[in-house]
PDB file of C-alpha atoms in Angstrom:
ATOM      1  CA  MET Z   1      76.845   8.464 -14.291  1.00  0.00           C
ATOM      2  CA  ASN Z   2      76.781   4.965 -12.348  1.00  0.00           C
ATOM      3  CA  TRP Z   3      79.408   3.049 -12.009  1.00  0.00           C
ATOM      4  CA  TRP Z   4      77.622   0.188 -13.951  1.00  0.00           C
ATOM      5  CA  HIS Z   5      77.346   2.628 -17.004  1.00  0.00           C
ATOM      6  CA  PHE Z   6      81.347   3.387 -16.063  1.00  0.00           C
ATOM      7  CA  CYS Z   7      82.220   0.007 -16.969  1.00  0.00           C
ATOM      8  CA  LYS Z   8      79.839  -0.224 -19.626  1.00  0.00           C
ATOM      9  CA  THR Z   9      81.378   2.477 -21.694  1.00  0.00           C
ATOM     10  CA  VAL Z  10      85.647   2.065 -20.584  1.00  0.00           C
ATOM     11  CA  CYS Z  11      85.214  -1.715 -21.779  1.00  0.00           C
ATOM     12  CA  PHE Z  12      85.530  -3.212 -25.200  1.00  0.00           C
ATOM     13  CA  SER Z  13      85.595  -7.166 -25.197  1.00  0.00           C
ATOM     14  CA  SER Z  14      87.151  -9.598 -27.642  1.00  0.00           C
ATOM     15  CA  ALA Z  15      84.899 -12.864 -29.187  1.00  0.00           C
ATOM     16  CA  GLY Z  16      85.424 -15.616 -26.712  1.00  0.00           C
ATOM     17  CA  SER Z  17      88.546 -14.116 -24.547  1.00  0.00           C
ATOM     18  CA  ALA Z  18      89.047 -11.124 -22.883  1.00  0.00           C
ATOM     19  CA  SER Z  19      91.911  -9.284 -23.457  1.00  0.00           C
ATOM     20  CA  THR Z  20      90.770  -5.387 -23.239  1.00  0.00           C
ATOM     21  CA  ASN Z  21      93.397  -3.674 -20.101  1.00  0.00           C
ATOM     22  CA  GLY Z  22      94.609  -7.453 -20.167  1.00  0.00           C
ATOM     23  CA  ASP Z  23      98.159  -6.543 -17.175  1.00  0.00           C
ATOM     24  CA  LEU Z  24      95.131  -7.256 -14.298  1.00  0.00           C
ATOM     25  CA  LEU Z  25      93.277 -10.211 -15.721  1.00  0.00           C
ATOM     26  CA  ASP Z  26      96.796 -11.895 -16.664  1.00  0.00           C
ATOM     27  CA  ALA Z  27      98.456 -11.167 -12.437  1.00  0.00           C
ATOM     28  CA  PHE Z  28      94.991 -12.616 -11.394  1.00  0.00           C
ATOM     29  CA  ARG Z  29      95.461 -15.400 -13.560  1.00  0.00           C
ATOM     30  CA  GLU Z  30      99.305 -15.353 -12.273  1.00  0.00           C
ATOM     31  CA  ALA Z  31      97.847 -15.783  -8.858  1.00  0.00           C
ATOM     32  CA  ASN Z  32      95.331 -17.962  -9.181  1.00  0.00           C
ATOM     33  CA  ILE Z  33      96.726 -20.609 -11.065  1.00  0.00           C
ATOM     34  CA  ILE Z  34      99.522 -23.654  -9.461  1.00  0.00           C
ATOM     35  CA  MET Z  35     101.661 -24.504 -12.780  1.00  0.00           C
ATOM     36  CA  ALA Z  36     102.375 -27.712 -11.528  1.00  0.00           C
ATOM     37  CA  PRO Z  37     101.374 -30.564 -10.814  1.00  0.00           C
ATOM     38  CA  THR Z  38      98.013 -30.272 -13.222  1.00  0.00           C
ATOM     39  CA  GLN Z  39      94.682 -31.148 -13.862  1.00  0.00           C
ATOM     40  CA  PRO Z  40      93.682 -33.073 -16.677  1.00  0.00           C
ATOM     41  CA  ILE Z  41      90.129 -33.222 -17.482  1.00  0.00           C
ATOM     42  CA  THR Z  42      88.561 -35.461 -20.002  1.00  0.00           C
ATOM     43  CA  PHE Z  43      85.524 -34.532 -21.775  1.00  0.00           C
ATOM     44  CA  ASN Z  44      83.208 -37.420 -23.021  1.00  0.00           C
ATOM     45  CA  ARG Z  45      82.067 -35.988 -27.359  1.00  0.00           C
ATOM     46  CA  SER Z  46      79.386 -38.970 -27.163  1.00  0.00           C
ATOM     47  CA  LYS Z  47      77.701 -37.715 -23.664  1.00  0.00           C
ATOM     48  CA  LYS Z  48      75.066 -34.548 -23.497  1.00  0.00           C
ATOM     49  CA  PRO Z  49      77.878 -31.314 -22.548  1.00  0.00           C
ATOM     50  CA  PHE Z  50      76.267 -30.552 -19.703  1.00  0.00           C
ATOM     51  CA  VAL Z  51      76.682 -34.276 -17.796  1.00  0.00           C
ATOM     52  CA  GLU Z  52      79.543 -34.206 -18.667  1.00  0.00           C
ATOM     53  CA  VAL Z  53      80.295 -30.810 -17.547  1.00  0.00           C
ATOM     54  CA  CYS Z  54      78.093 -32.090 -13.601  1.00  0.00           C
ATOM     55  CA  ARG Z  55      80.748 -35.651 -14.146  1.00  0.00           C
ATOM     56  CA  ILE Z  56      83.407 -33.286 -13.863  1.00  0.00           C
ATOM     57  CA  TYR Z  57      82.472 -30.225 -11.645  1.00  0.00           C
ATOM     58  CA  LYS Z  58      80.688 -32.223  -8.877  1.00  0.00           C
ATOM     59  CA  ASN Z  59      83.883 -34.589  -8.032  1.00  0.00           C
ATOM     60  CA  PRO Z  60      84.981 -33.445  -4.763  1.00  0.00           C
ATOM     61  CA  ARG Z  61      89.549 -34.007  -5.830  1.00  0.00           C
ATOM     62  CA  LEU Z  62      89.232 -31.583  -8.509  1.00  0.00           C
ATOM     63  CA  LYS Z  63      91.572 -28.921  -8.321  1.00  0.00           C
ATOM     64  CA  LEU Z  64      90.696 -26.072 -10.218  1.00  0.00           C
ATOM     65  CA  GLN Z  65      93.203 -23.340  -9.630  1.00  0.00           C
ATOM     66  CA  ARG Z  66      95.777 -26.019 -11.467  1.00  0.00           C
ATOM     67  CA  GLU Z  67      97.031 -25.778 -14.579  1.00  0.00           C
ATOM     68  CA  LEU Z  68      94.588 -26.950 -16.212  1.00  0.00           C
ATOM     69  CA  VAL Z  69      94.658 -29.996 -19.520  1.00  0.00           C
ATOM     70  CA  ALA Z  70      92.067 -31.037 -21.036  1.00  0.00           C
ATOM     71  CA  TYR Z  71      91.649 -34.698 -23.086  1.00  0.00           C
ATOM     72  CA  PHE Z  72      88.741 -35.388 -26.032  1.00  0.00           C
ATOM     73  CA  SER Z  73      86.340 -38.932 -25.748  1.00  0.00           C
ATOM     74  CA  SER Z  74      84.057 -39.950 -27.897  1.00  0.00           C
ATOM     75  CA  GLU Z  75      82.968 -43.798 -27.627  1.00  0.00           C
ATOM     76  CA  MET Z  76      83.043 -46.519 -30.413  1.00  0.00           C
ATOM     77  CA  ASP Z  77      82.241 -49.652 -30.918  1.00  0.00           C
ATOM     78  CA  ASP Z  78      84.939 -50.998 -29.381  1.00  0.00           C
ATOM     79  CA  GLY Z  79      85.275 -49.170 -26.545  1.00  0.00           C
ATOM     80  CA  GLU Z  80      86.430 -45.229 -26.020  1.00  0.00           C
ATOM     81  CA  TYR Z  81      88.284 -43.734 -27.493  1.00  0.00           C
ATOM     82  CA  GLU Z  82      90.723 -40.470 -26.775  1.00  0.00           C
ATOM     83  CA  GLU Z  83      91.731 -38.133 -29.577  1.00  0.00           C
ATOM     84  CA  LYS Z  84      95.232 -36.401 -30.303  1.00  0.00           C
ATOM     85  CA  ALA Z  85      96.072 -33.519 -30.974  1.00  0.00           C
ATOM     86  CA  ALA Z  86      98.881 -31.634 -31.987  1.00  0.00           C
ATOM     87  CA  ASP Z  87      98.196 -27.911 -30.532  1.00  0.00           C
ATOM     88  CA  VAL Z  88      97.532 -29.006 -26.799  1.00  0.00           C
ATOM     89  CA  GLY Z  89      96.472 -25.530 -26.233  1.00  0.00           C
ATOM     90  CA  ARG Z  90      93.947 -25.941 -28.580  1.00  0.00           C
ATOM     91  CA  LEU Z  91      92.055 -28.270 -26.644  1.00  0.00           C
ATOM     92  CA  GLU Z  92      91.729 -26.568 -23.777  1.00  0.00           C
ATOM     93  CA  LYS Z  93      90.479 -23.050 -25.295  1.00  0.00           C
ATOM     94  CA  GLU Z  94      87.787 -25.555 -26.898  1.00  0.00           C
ATOM     95  CA  PHE Z  95      86.861 -27.811 -23.823  1.00  0.00           C
ATOM     96  CA  CYS Z  96      86.322 -24.144 -22.058  1.00  0.00           C
ATOM     97  CA  ASN Z  97      84.094 -23.235 -24.781  1.00  0.00           C
ATOM     98  CA  ILE Z  98      82.105 -25.829 -24.416  1.00  0.00           C
ATOM     99  CA  VAL Z  99      81.276 -25.721 -20.860  1.00  0.00           C
ATOM    100  CA  THR Z 100      80.318 -22.652 -20.169  1.00  0.00           C
ATOM    101  CA  GLU Z 101      77.752 -22.312 -23.413  1.00  0.00           C
ATOM    102  CA  ALA Z 102      76.581 -25.901 -22.468  1.00  0.00           C
ATOM    103  CA  ALA Z 103      74.340 -24.806 -19.457  1.00  0.00           C
ATOM    104  CA  LEU Z 104      73.103 -21.675 -21.051  1.00  0.00           C
ATOM    105  CA  VAL Z 105      71.588 -24.342 -24.250  1.00  0.00           C
ATOM    106  CA  CYS Z 106      70.702 -27.105 -22.002  1.00  0.00           C
ATOM    107  CA  THR Z 107      67.455 -28.108 -22.263  1.00  0.00           C
ATOM    108  CA  SER Z 108      66.785 -31.236 -20.089  1.00  0.00           C
ATOM    109  CA  PRO Z 109      67.626 -29.451 -17.543  1.00  0.00           C
ATOM    110  CA  GLN Z 110      66.485 -26.074 -18.983  1.00  0.00           C
ATOM    111  CA  LEU Z 111      68.962 -23.341 -16.429  1.00  0.00           C
ATOM    112  CA  PHE Z 112      68.022 -20.908 -18.250  1.00  0.00           C
ATOM    113  CA  LYS Z 113      65.080 -18.817 -20.231  1.00  0.00           C
ATOM    114  CA  GLY Z 114      64.512 -15.223 -21.392  1.00  0.00           C
ATOM    115  CA  ASP Z 115      65.662 -13.957 -24.772  1.00  0.00           C
ATOM    116  CA  THR Z 116      69.048 -12.906 -26.240  1.00  0.00           C
ATOM    117  CA  ASP Z 117      71.248 -10.831 -23.466  1.00  0.00           C
ATOM    118  CA  HIS Z 118      68.590 -11.914 -21.129  1.00  0.00           C
ATOM    119  CA  LYS Z 119      69.115 -15.166 -19.929  1.00  0.00           C
ATOM    120  CA  LEU Z 120      67.636 -15.361 -16.105  1.00  0.00           C
ATOM    121  CA  PRO Z 121      68.336 -18.893 -14.061  1.00  0.00           C
ATOM    122  CA  VAL Z 122      65.790 -20.304 -13.676  1.00  0.00           C
ATOM    123  CA  HIS Z 123      63.263 -20.352 -10.610  1.00  0.00           C
ATOM    124  CA  ASN Z 124      63.801 -24.209  -9.540  1.00  0.00           C
ATOM    125  CA  GLN Z 125      63.261 -26.366  -5.872  1.00  0.00           C
ATOM    126  CA  GLN Z 126      64.748 -29.461  -7.844  1.00  0.00           C
ATOM    127  CA  LEU Z 127      67.929 -27.312  -9.206  1.00  0.00           C
ATOM    128  CA  LEU Z 128      68.553 -26.134  -5.993  1.00  0.00           C
ATOM    129  CA  LEU Z 129      68.739 -29.437  -4.312  1.00  0.00           C
ATOM    130  CA  LYS Z 130      70.731 -31.023  -6.485  1.00  0.00           C
ATOM    131  CA  GLU Z 131      72.669 -27.334  -6.339  1.00  0.00           C
ATOM    132  CA  MET Z 132      72.641 -26.818  -9.997  1.00  0.00           C
ATOM    133  CA  PHE Z 133      73.882 -23.330 -10.816  1.00  0.00           C
ATOM    134  CA  SER Z 134      76.410 -24.279  -8.374  1.00  0.00           C
ATOM    135  CA  VAL Z 135      78.159 -26.227 -10.713  1.00  0.00           C
ATOM    136  CA  VAL Z 136      77.131 -23.762 -13.356  1.00  0.00           C
ATOM    137  CA  GLY Z 137      78.933 -21.267 -11.449  1.00  0.00           C
ATOM    138  CA  LYS Z 138      81.646 -23.184 -10.529  1.00  0.00           C
ATOM    139  CA  ALA Z 139      82.547 -23.965 -14.835  1.00  0.00           C
ATOM    140  CA  TRP Z 140      82.434 -20.756 -15.324  1.00  0.00           C
ATOM    141  CA  GLY Z 141      84.369 -19.451 -12.764  1.00  0.00           C
ATOM    142  CA  HIS Z 142      87.128 -22.145 -14.006  1.00  0.00           C
ATOM    143  CA  CYS Z 143      87.612 -21.493 -17.178  1.00  0.00           C
ATOM    144  CA  PHE Z 144      88.034 -17.741 -16.946  1.00  0.00           C
ATOM    145  CA  LEU Z 145      91.199 -18.711 -14.946  1.00  0.00           C
ATOM    146  CA  GLN Z 146      91.760 -20.956 -17.430  1.00  0.00           C
ATOM    147  CA  SER Z 147      90.980 -19.824 -20.420  1.00  0.00           C
ATOM    148  CA  GLN Z 148      89.893 -15.867 -20.262  1.00  0.00           C
ATOM    149  CA  GLN Z 149      86.408 -18.100 -21.980  1.00  0.00           C
ATOM    150  CA  GLN Z 150      83.967 -15.462 -21.566  1.00  0.00           C
ATOM    151  CA  ILE Z 151      80.209 -16.264 -20.817  1.00  0.00           C
ATOM    152  CA  PRO Z 152      77.484 -14.587 -23.068  1.00  0.00           C
ATOM    153  CA  GLY Z 153      74.030 -13.220 -22.958  1.00  0.00           C
ATOM    154  CA  LEU Z 154      73.185 -12.943 -19.178  1.00  0.00           C
ATOM    155  CA  PRO Z 155      71.195  -9.260 -18.270  1.00  0.00           C
ATOM    156  CA  ALA Z 156      72.917  -6.839 -17.016  1.00  0.00           C
ATOM    157  CA  PRO Z 157      71.417  -7.213 -12.768  1.00  0.00           C
ATOM    158  CA  VAL Z 158      72.995 -11.119 -13.264  1.00  0.00           C
ATOM    159  CA  LYS Z 159      76.063  -9.435 -14.282  1.00  0.00           C
ATOM    160  CA  VAL Z 160      76.490  -7.035 -11.174  1.00  0.00           C
ATOM    161  CA  PHE Z 161      75.187 -10.013  -8.809  1.00  0.00           C
ATOM    162  CA  LEU Z 162      78.170 -11.523  -9.684  1.00  0.00           C
ATOM    163  CA  ALA Z 163      79.919  -9.250  -9.098  1.00  0.00           C
ATOM    164  CA  THR Z 164      79.414  -7.515  -6.598  1.00  0.00           C
ATOM    165  CA  GLY Z 165      76.553 -10.433  -4.261  1.00  0.00           C
ATOM    166  CA  CYS Z 166      74.466  -7.407  -3.973  1.00  0.00           C
ATOM    167  CA  PRO Z 167      70.630  -7.928  -5.132  1.00  0.00           C
ATOM    168  CA  GLU Z 168      69.640  -4.082  -4.231  1.00  0.00           C
ATOM    169  CA  SER Z 169      72.448  -3.961  -6.547  1.00  0.00           C
ATOM    170  CA  ALA Z 170      71.181  -5.320  -9.259  1.00  0.00           C
ATOM    171  CA  CYS Z 171      67.283  -4.895  -9.277  1.00  0.00           C
ATOM    172  CA  GLU Z 172      68.933  -0.784  -9.592  1.00  0.00           C
ATOM    173  CA  VAL Z 173      69.512  -1.900 -13.313  1.00  0.00           C
ATOM    174  CA  ALA Z 174      67.308  -4.560 -13.479  1.00  0.00           C
ATOM    175  CA  THR Z 175      64.778  -3.217 -16.756  1.00  0.00           C
ATOM    176  CA  MET Z 176      60.975  -4.518 -18.569  1.00  0.00           C
ATOM    177  CA  ASP Z 177      63.355  -6.845 -21.172  1.00  0.00           C
ATOM    178  CA  ASP Z 178      64.753  -8.726 -18.095  1.00  0.00           C
ATOM    179  CA  VAL Z 179      61.403 -10.189 -16.881  1.00  0.00           C
ATOM    180  CA  ALA Z 180      61.700 -13.543 -18.835  1.00  0.00           C
ATOM    181  CA  ASP Z 181      57.997 -14.901 -17.852  1.00  0.00           C
ATOM    182  CA  LEU Z 182      55.670 -13.303 -20.612  1.00  0.00           C
ATOM    183  CA  ALA Z 183      52.933 -13.243 -18.889  1.00  0.00           C
ATOM    184  CA  VAL Z 184      54.192 -11.306 -16.053  1.00  0.00           C
ATOM    185  CA  ARG Z 185      56.442  -8.713 -19.037  1.00  0.00           C
ATOM    186  CA  GLU Z 186      52.544  -7.990 -20.620  1.00  0.00           C
ATOM    187  CA  SER Z 187      51.102  -7.089 -16.725  1.00  0.00           C
ATOM    188  CA  ILE Z 188      54.050  -4.794 -15.700  1.00  0.00           C
ATOM    189  CA  THR Z 189      53.988  -3.131 -19.064  1.00  0.00           C
ATOM    190  CA  PHE Z 190      49.966  -2.877 -19.068  1.00  0.00           C
ATOM    191  CA  ILE Z 191      51.022  -0.753 -15.548  1.00  0.00           C
ATOM    192  CA  ASN Z 192      53.634   0.873 -16.290  1.00  0.00           C
ATOM    193  CA  SER Z 193      51.407   1.663 -19.658  1.00  0.00           C
ATOM    194  CA  ALA Z 194      48.417   3.135 -18.171  1.00  0.00           C
ATOM    195  CA  SER Z 195      46.950   6.498 -17.568  1.00  0.00           C
ATOM    196  CA  GLU Z 196      45.457   7.959 -14.787  1.00  0.00           C
ATOM    197  CA  GLU Z 197      41.556   6.368 -16.040  1.00  0.00           C
ATOM    198  CA  ASP Z 198      42.495   2.803 -16.214  1.00  0.00           C
ATOM    199  CA  LEU Z 199      43.774   3.107 -12.635  1.00  0.00           C
ATOM    200  CA  GLU Z 200      40.979   1.530 -11.072  1.00  0.00           C
ATOM    201  CA  ASP Z 201      40.715  -0.698 -12.868  1.00  0.00           C
ATOM    202  CA  LEU Z 202      44.037  -2.231 -12.030  1.00  0.00           C
ATOM    203  CA  ASN Z 203      43.246  -2.029  -8.594  1.00  0.00           C
ATOM    204  CA  THR Z 204      40.413  -4.396  -9.294  1.00  0.00           C
ATOM    205  CA  ASN Z 205      42.316  -6.288 -12.020  1.00  0.00           C
ATOM    206  CA  PRO Z 206      43.043 -10.575 -10.679  1.00  0.00           C
ATOM    207  CA  LYS Z 207      45.708 -10.725 -12.089  1.00  0.00           C
ATOM    208  CA  ILE Z 208      47.575  -7.722 -11.460  1.00  0.00           C
ATOM    209  CA  LEU Z 209      46.674  -7.867  -8.092  1.00  0.00           C
ATOM    210  CA  ASP Z 210      47.972 -11.628  -8.258  1.00  0.00           C
ATOM    211  CA  LEU Z 211      51.082  -9.375  -9.678  1.00  0.00           C
ATOM    212  CA  MET Z 212      51.275  -7.500  -7.286  1.00  0.00           C
ATOM    213  CA  VAL Z 213      51.013  -9.706  -3.821  1.00  0.00           C
ATOM    214  CA  GLN Z 214      53.235 -12.929  -5.364  1.00  0.00           C
ATOM    215  CA  SER Z 215      56.038  -9.232  -6.557  1.00  0.00           C
ATOM    216  CA  GLY Z 216      55.172  -8.431  -2.311  1.00  0.00           C
ATOM    217  CA  VAL Z 217      54.661  -4.844  -2.930  1.00  0.00           C
ATOM    218  CA  SER Z 218      54.918  -2.754  -0.741  1.00  0.00           C
ATOM    219  CA  VAL Z 219      51.799  -0.032  -1.555  1.00  0.00           C
ATOM    220  CA  ALA Z 220      48.193  -2.198  -1.217  1.00  0.00           C
ATOM    221  CA  THR Z 221      46.745   0.386  -4.412  1.00  0.00           C
ATOM    222  CA  ILE Z 222      48.105   1.742  -7.878  1.00  0.00           C
ATOM    223  CA  THR Z 223      47.632   6.061  -7.878  1.00  0.00           C
ATOM    224  CA  PRO Z 224      49.745   8.140 -10.282  1.00  0.00           C
ATOM    225  CA  SER Z 225      52.143   8.313  -7.929  1.00  0.00           C
ATOM    226  CA  THR Z 226      53.037   4.852  -6.909  1.00  0.00           C
ATOM    227  CA  LYS Z 227      52.481   3.082 -10.311  1.00  0.00           C
ATOM    228  CA  ALA Z 228      56.593   3.478 -11.392  1.00  0.00           C
ATOM    229  CA  GLN Z 229      57.248   2.362  -7.052  1.00  0.00           C
ATOM    230  CA  VAL Z 230      54.667  -0.780  -8.220  1.00  0.00           C
ATOM    231  CA  VAL Z 231      56.571  -1.818 -11.532  1.00  0.00           C
ATOM    232  CA  TYR Z 232      60.025  -0.974  -9.899  1.00  0.00           C
ATOM    233  CA  GLU Z 233      59.316  -3.594  -7.377  1.00  0.00           C
ATOM    234  CA  CYS Z 234      57.646  -6.239  -9.559  1.00  0.00           C
ATOM    235  CA  ILE Z 235      60.278  -6.233 -11.889  1.00  0.00           C
ATOM    236  CA  SER Z 236      62.992  -6.484  -8.655  1.00  0.00           C
ATOM    237  CA  TYR Z 237      60.906  -9.390  -7.659  1.00  0.00           C
ATOM    238  CA  ASN Z 238      60.304 -11.153 -11.353  1.00  0.00           C
ATOM    239  CA  VAL Z 239      64.240 -10.423 -11.932  1.00  0.00           C
ATOM    240  CA  VAL Z 240      66.132 -10.923  -8.925  1.00  0.00           C
ATOM    241  CA  TYR Z 241      64.927 -12.136  -5.388  1.00  0.00           C
ATOM    242  CA  LYS Z 242      62.488 -14.326  -7.038  1.00  0.00           C
ATOM    243  CA  ARG Z 243      65.901 -16.641  -7.673  1.00  0.00           C
ATOM    244  CA  ILE Z 244      68.032 -15.177  -5.067  1.00  0.00           C
ATOM    245  CA  LYS Z 245      68.417 -18.417  -4.231  1.00  0.00           C
ATOM    246  CA  GLU Z 246      69.661 -19.499  -7.911  1.00  0.00           C
ATOM    247  CA  LEU Z 247      71.506 -16.504  -7.848  1.00  0.00           C
ATOM    248  CA  GLU Z 248      73.510 -17.181  -4.861  1.00  0.00           C
ATOM    249  CA  GLN Z 249      74.682 -20.552  -5.943  1.00  0.00           C
ATOM    250  CA  LEU Z 250      75.655 -19.743  -8.833  1.00  0.00           C
ATOM    251  CA  LEU Z 251      77.525 -16.603  -7.282  1.00  0.00           C
ATOM    252  CA  GLY Z 252      79.281 -18.933  -4.560  1.00  0.00           C
ATOM    253  CA  GLY Z 253      80.472 -21.734  -7.564  1.00  0.00           C
ATOM    254  CA  PHE Z 254      81.495 -18.526  -9.500  1.00  0.00           C
ATOM    255  CA  ASN Z 255      83.304 -16.884  -6.757  1.00  0.00           C
ATOM    256  CA  SER Z 256      85.602 -20.317  -6.120  1.00  0.00           C
ATOM    257  CA  VAL Z 257      88.326 -19.334  -7.763  1.00  0.00           C
ATOM    258  CA  SER Z 258      88.172 -15.855  -5.707  1.00  0.00           C
ATOM    259  CA  LEU Z 259      85.883 -13.896  -9.944  1.00  0.00           C
ATOM    260  CA  SER Z 260      83.900 -12.068  -8.072  1.00  0.00           C
ATOM    261  CA  ASP Z 261      86.366 -10.931  -5.727  1.00  0.00           C
ATOM    262  CA  PHE Z 262      88.032 -10.330  -8.440  1.00  0.00           C
ATOM    263  CA  LEU Z 263      85.676  -8.196 -10.241  1.00  0.00           C
ATOM    264  CA  ARG Z 264      84.137  -6.161  -6.616  1.00  0.00           C
ATOM    265  CA  ARG Z 265      87.704  -4.626  -6.611  1.00  0.00           C
ATOM    266  CA  ASN Z 266      87.300  -4.343 -10.473  1.00  0.00           C
ATOM    267  CA  ARG Z 267      84.646  -3.069 -11.730  1.00  0.00           C
ATOM    268  CA  ARG Z 268      85.501  -2.318 -14.873  1.00  0.00           C
ATOM    269  CA  TYR Z 269      86.353  -6.266 -16.111  1.00  0.00           C
ATOM    270  CA  ILE Z 270      82.432  -7.195 -15.913  1.00  0.00           C
ATOM    271  CA  GLU Z 271      81.882  -6.324 -19.590  1.00  0.00           C
ATOM    272  CA  ASP Z 272      85.016  -8.101 -20.563  1.00  0.00           C
ATOM    273  CA  VAL Z 273      83.718 -11.253 -18.281  1.00  0.00           C
ATOM    274  CA  PHE Z 274      80.142 -10.657 -19.224  1.00  0.00           C
ATOM    275  CA  PRO Z 275      80.127  -9.985 -22.738  1.00  0.00           C
ATOM    276  CA  THR Z 276      77.039  -9.047 -24.364  1.00  0.00           C
ATOM    277  CA  GLN Z 277      75.705 -12.162 -27.226  1.00  0.00           C
ATOM    278  CA  GLU Z 278      77.087  -9.708 -29.977  1.00  0.00           C
ATOM    279  CA  GLN Z 279      80.394  -8.460 -28.995  1.00  0.00           C
ATOM    280  CA  TYR Z 280      81.064 -12.088 -28.159  1.00  0.00           C
ATOM    281  CA  GLN Z 281      80.458 -13.348 -31.368  1.00  0.00           C
TER     282      GLN Z 281
END
C-alpha cells in the first residue's frame, strides 16, 4: 500500500470542516494564528464572489495569520449597508465557505474544469500572468487556517502536489478520469483499449501521433510492450505537466500559511483538508 492509499484508508472527513485527529490540526492552527491584533475583512455580497476574493487576497497589507474578523456588506440605493450578526463566529465560517468555493464554480474567468472530484486548474497564460492561482491558493490556505474550511472536489494528483510539491508523486496517482479534455481522454482510452491488431493503425493516426508529440512521449511507436508507458505519459502530461505552472502558483499561495509544509510532514491529514464532494456534503 503506497502512502496515498494509506491516507485514504486512515482518514475520515466531516462536512465543511476537518475534525478527524484534530489534535495536530489544532496545534498547527494555534501555532500559526496571531490572536491580536485581529485582521478585519469585509466581503461585499453585491459583487461577484471571485471579484471580491481577488480584491481581498491581492491586498499586500492583508495579514493571513492574524485572527480573522469577517464582515458582510451589500450595496443599497442609499449606499453600502453592513450586516449585523449576533453570532460573529458564523460570519467567519460563512466567509470561508464562500471564498473557498468561489474559485471552483467561477466561470468568468473559468479557473477549474473537469468532472466532480476531478477539477483541474485551467491551463491559461493570462491567468498565470495575473497570478490568479496564487490568489486561489492563498485564499484556500487562509480559510483552512482560520476556520478549518475544507476544499472539496479536487483530484488525487492535485491533492498530492499541494501536499508534497512533487510532480512525479502527483503523476503516480493520476488516472484517465482526471483528464479534463474529453477529446484527449477519448484518444488515451483508444490507445489503452487497442488490441495488438489495432496498433499499426494507431501509429499512423494523426490525432494519436499529435497527442504523443504534445505529451512528449519517450517512445516513437506504440507496441504491445510500450502501450502502457504511452498511456501513462499521456495522462501525466495532460493532468500534471501541462499545467505545472498553474499548480506551482496554487502551491505557493496555499503554503503562504505553511499548510503544505504541515501536510508534507503529516500526510494522513490530506483527506481532512481535501475531501471528496460526497464527504464534504
